[in-house]
């Protein structure tokens, strides 16, 4: 067996000869668990999530009510083809290879504006994972507004260089078409045809499994927090015979011999939009001075197009007026007309301290687009049978200079009509960041921590120590921000900044108080009903007694019963 | 306030114009919590850890017994200068800028061999964090073997391009010198002078705090698992007066008016090596075929220098002999002399399946360098007062084709002589990966999960449900591997692969059984001692009684007492 190993201790020179660049694709390929591709099941969800995020962002930026089709098709025992099609504005041809086969490429990283995607990694990483596990290319079909044909491309990522390789590139006819289905999976209503859109298809090693962390759950939760979205979901598993054939091909011994082929196991469901109103397109904002660190300030002063420090301060930052800029310069002992580049090198620290010591308005919040209380209620009511619903949208707040906004929805469900909910079960927490469902790593998330941290006993729910409260309750927790601080690149859990935990807690407590009023009232009503039924049970006996004593006729007895009942109904039964 | 926002919905063309590259430095700067720089306190530890990892790796590769100085110097209220100096082989001049000011550059990523560093990110990230928070450059001084002078360089990272910028570059005289100190921080013994070495200095926003997650703890644990290392640690805090002055400069109101300046708070301690033997330099290995995925196989076939598939298989992989390579080709239906590049494109999947279906020896384990049971015991005994020590080094095992090895040390300490340990306290788990202490995210780590998963009640320790056992016990857990699967790039916790958890569990159980024998024996001895003292208490009364009954003289009474005691000592007191 050959080894590449040298012999003897290394010297500075021999070590230098081994140093080399590591491409960002190689890095993430080896560390793909950082991106959410650590197991076949999770990989399937992550790929769908990244593609749907991109589609929703593109539709909303393009001002188009989103229509998205998610298709999962099992192609071998451990393989799926994942196809996401949208009616978005489409992608111009020369951008397709980079967007789908280059990590760290995108439009959302360098701006401060709320969106689902942030880093320019997700969809390329999904393609790279597919390539690693199946050798297959990412296939894209895209038609832009006004174009006669669609581009069809197959791309792969050259991981050594983090560059796209184009395997095929043709023009073809295409119209994105979406066929709604009913609850039985049968076509229902007219198909929706769009003049533009994008479809991406990736084949990858994957596993499908139902449950709380499944694609089924993801698309359902997507529909809840995006009431303006129509989403058509179809999942097809191989039949046992097909799967057996695949196994036989793989060299395994087991072959299905059943003569009758059962139909393929499928799921087919359409979530039709509840409202035809687009969410407000959030504004892009400039960085707030109090969220900018010294090194970043220096970089901004070097990069500015302004000719003076004063104008750089007022035009590159939010909440700095010309007068405030003057005040800051004065406080820092800097001539306001100095060239910003010079300041970057010599007096940046004085300027930094002056900025930190200046009172400023909090950052603007037009950059956020919360779901809204009414929409949250509508979303929950569509999906859950419950007796009580409430929702709170908090005022925007700020962490590290980044505006954010917390929303909470709460439903007290009927356990018998909702699977997995019960008086003895922990409440269910549905987490969302910028309208994207978060299904993994709940335990590490600030949202879960905030729920655990609230004293739910005072609102009428049982709660074991340091744990989620118990009861047939569903909580929806949403954070909207220009920059969501995820604890890892797989974007599953939110980091526990103090300001974020505080806002979450206040929102949860507000919902808790309302729940408490409901539970209290319901308790009274149940008690009253119990007493009433108790008395009602005795009315006939009472009437019979009266009949005997007063020698009433049968008719008079009936009247007594009726009168007593009426009396009972009129009486306010205080418990 | 100016906004960069365009107006109206975006089109495919307007969106294309906003797409751009994101440099890996920009990415990690914005996501620096992924690298362990999310709080000032943790940043200090992470910087020290990355620098010490590099120094230890360099010394060991160079066959040099490591001598390392770690200096933390507070320079302002929220700032520290971190300086790490080693006696390693030094760094050749043209490599210095890239090693210290470019992310994803290094020698360890592309090889399969056990080392502390893996990714070529750590030390550059520390420098980038310093630059962001203080604007200062990373300063490096390095002298290589045989050179007359040392290179002195100041470098920064151009985050837009992930490229180093050299701010200064001079030659100067320098000899790395290490002065051991005693427990009082006073110089003791001769200073050690080396003809070569590297010193790196970074100024950064940081906070110092004692405790389990401090630099103090890190250097101490480093010394425990690296008994061949001499480490000199010095930490200097500003005096209150100096700190007050800094505050006043920052524009804060509070100024220290105390006339008497207290001496600066310092820590100064040397950990001198316990053994002069270098750990075995681990071999580099080739990838094991069962750990290689389809996409990686294709890449390897494209890259190989071999001219035939058969020779590519036997020379680029471990555990594939010429005969095995032939068998694999046959099974895949591939002509063994085919050009590997052709296979990469056409028949790679058949080849992949054939490899998966072929039995192969497990990967070689010369690539691992465990600490060893004797060294673990020595390390624990140096640091802890305990009545019982044990250690287990497991045989190497394999996950995803990567060899790894688990080691466990366990000490049953005297609570009164070890702070923080007690019968009612959870046991303390010290975690290590490739001899590097892991101080953060214990809850997310496979090592903690394995400890919780063992049934410690059967070994004599109390254990609440789903929690660490209780008792004055310290456990040392070490994983050595060519590739440690960390859950995040900050390298704090190990992912819970089944094979890893299994090995951890077996090692812990073995230590548990030994602990159980000790506790059982000690219980017997304590019981015996209790009975003995009980009986001894009554001997004089017994003798007095005998004296009265038998009319003994005082002398005879004394003899009775002596005889009874002797009898007692001889008797085996069965409890």
Tab-separated table of C-alpha atoms in Angstrom, chain A residues 6-19, chain B residues 57-64 87-93 95 99 107 111 113 142-147 196-198 281:
chain	number	residue	atom	x	y	z
A	6	UNK	CA	7.601	12.001	3.818
A	7	UNK	CA	10.054	10.885	6.465
A	8	UNK	CA	11.871	12.689	9.276
A	9	UNK	CA	10.928	15.932	10.989
A	10	UNK	CA	9.769	18.878	8.914
A	11	UNK	CA	11.676	22.140	8.464
A	12	UNK	CA	10.323	25.619	7.834
A	13	UNK	CA	11.126	25.093	4.148
A	14	UNK	CA	9.521	21.669	3.815
A	15	UNK	CA	6.433	22.914	5.634
A	16	UNK	CA	6.200	25.945	3.363
A	17	UNK	CA	6.120	23.693	0.321
A	18	UNK	CA	2.952	22.047	1.593
A	19	UNK	CA	0.941	25.212	2.233
B	57	UNK	CA	1.524	21.363	15.456
B	58	UNK	CA	4.617	23.151	14.095
B	59	UNK	CA	6.887	21.974	16.927
B	60	UNK	CA	5.738	18.386	16.643
B	61	UNK	CA	6.079	18.313	12.860
B	62	UNK	CA	9.561	19.779	13.285
B	63	UNK	CA	10.472	17.146	15.886
B	64	UNK	CA	11.045	19.853	18.521
B	87	UNK	CA	10.402	27.498	19.697
B	88	UNK	CA	9.093	25.840	16.516
B	89	UNK	CA	10.909	25.636	13.185
B	90	UNK	CA	9.827	29.164	12.204
B	91	UNK	CA	8.030	30.236	9.034
B	92	UNK	CA	9.712	31.161	5.757
B	93	UNK	CA	9.164	34.790	4.922
B	95	UNK	CA	4.471	32.299	3.676
B	99	UNK	CA	-0.697	32.045	6.885
B	107	UNK	CA	-1.115	22.593	4.840
B	111	UNK	CA	-4.095	15.426	4.026
B	113	UNK	CA	-3.221	12.882	9.334
B	142	UNK	CA	9.823	34.507	13.034
B	143	UNK	CA	13.297	33.071	12.826
B	144	UNK	CA	14.000	29.884	10.953
B	145	UNK	CA	16.776	27.411	11.702
B	146	UNK	CA	20.145	28.598	10.430
B	147	UNK	CA	18.987	32.177	9.745
B	196	UNK	CA	14.394	29.503	16.047
B	197	UNK	CA	10.717	30.089	16.624
B	198	UNK	CA	7.679	32.226	15.866
B	281	UNK	CA	4.691	11.734	14.663
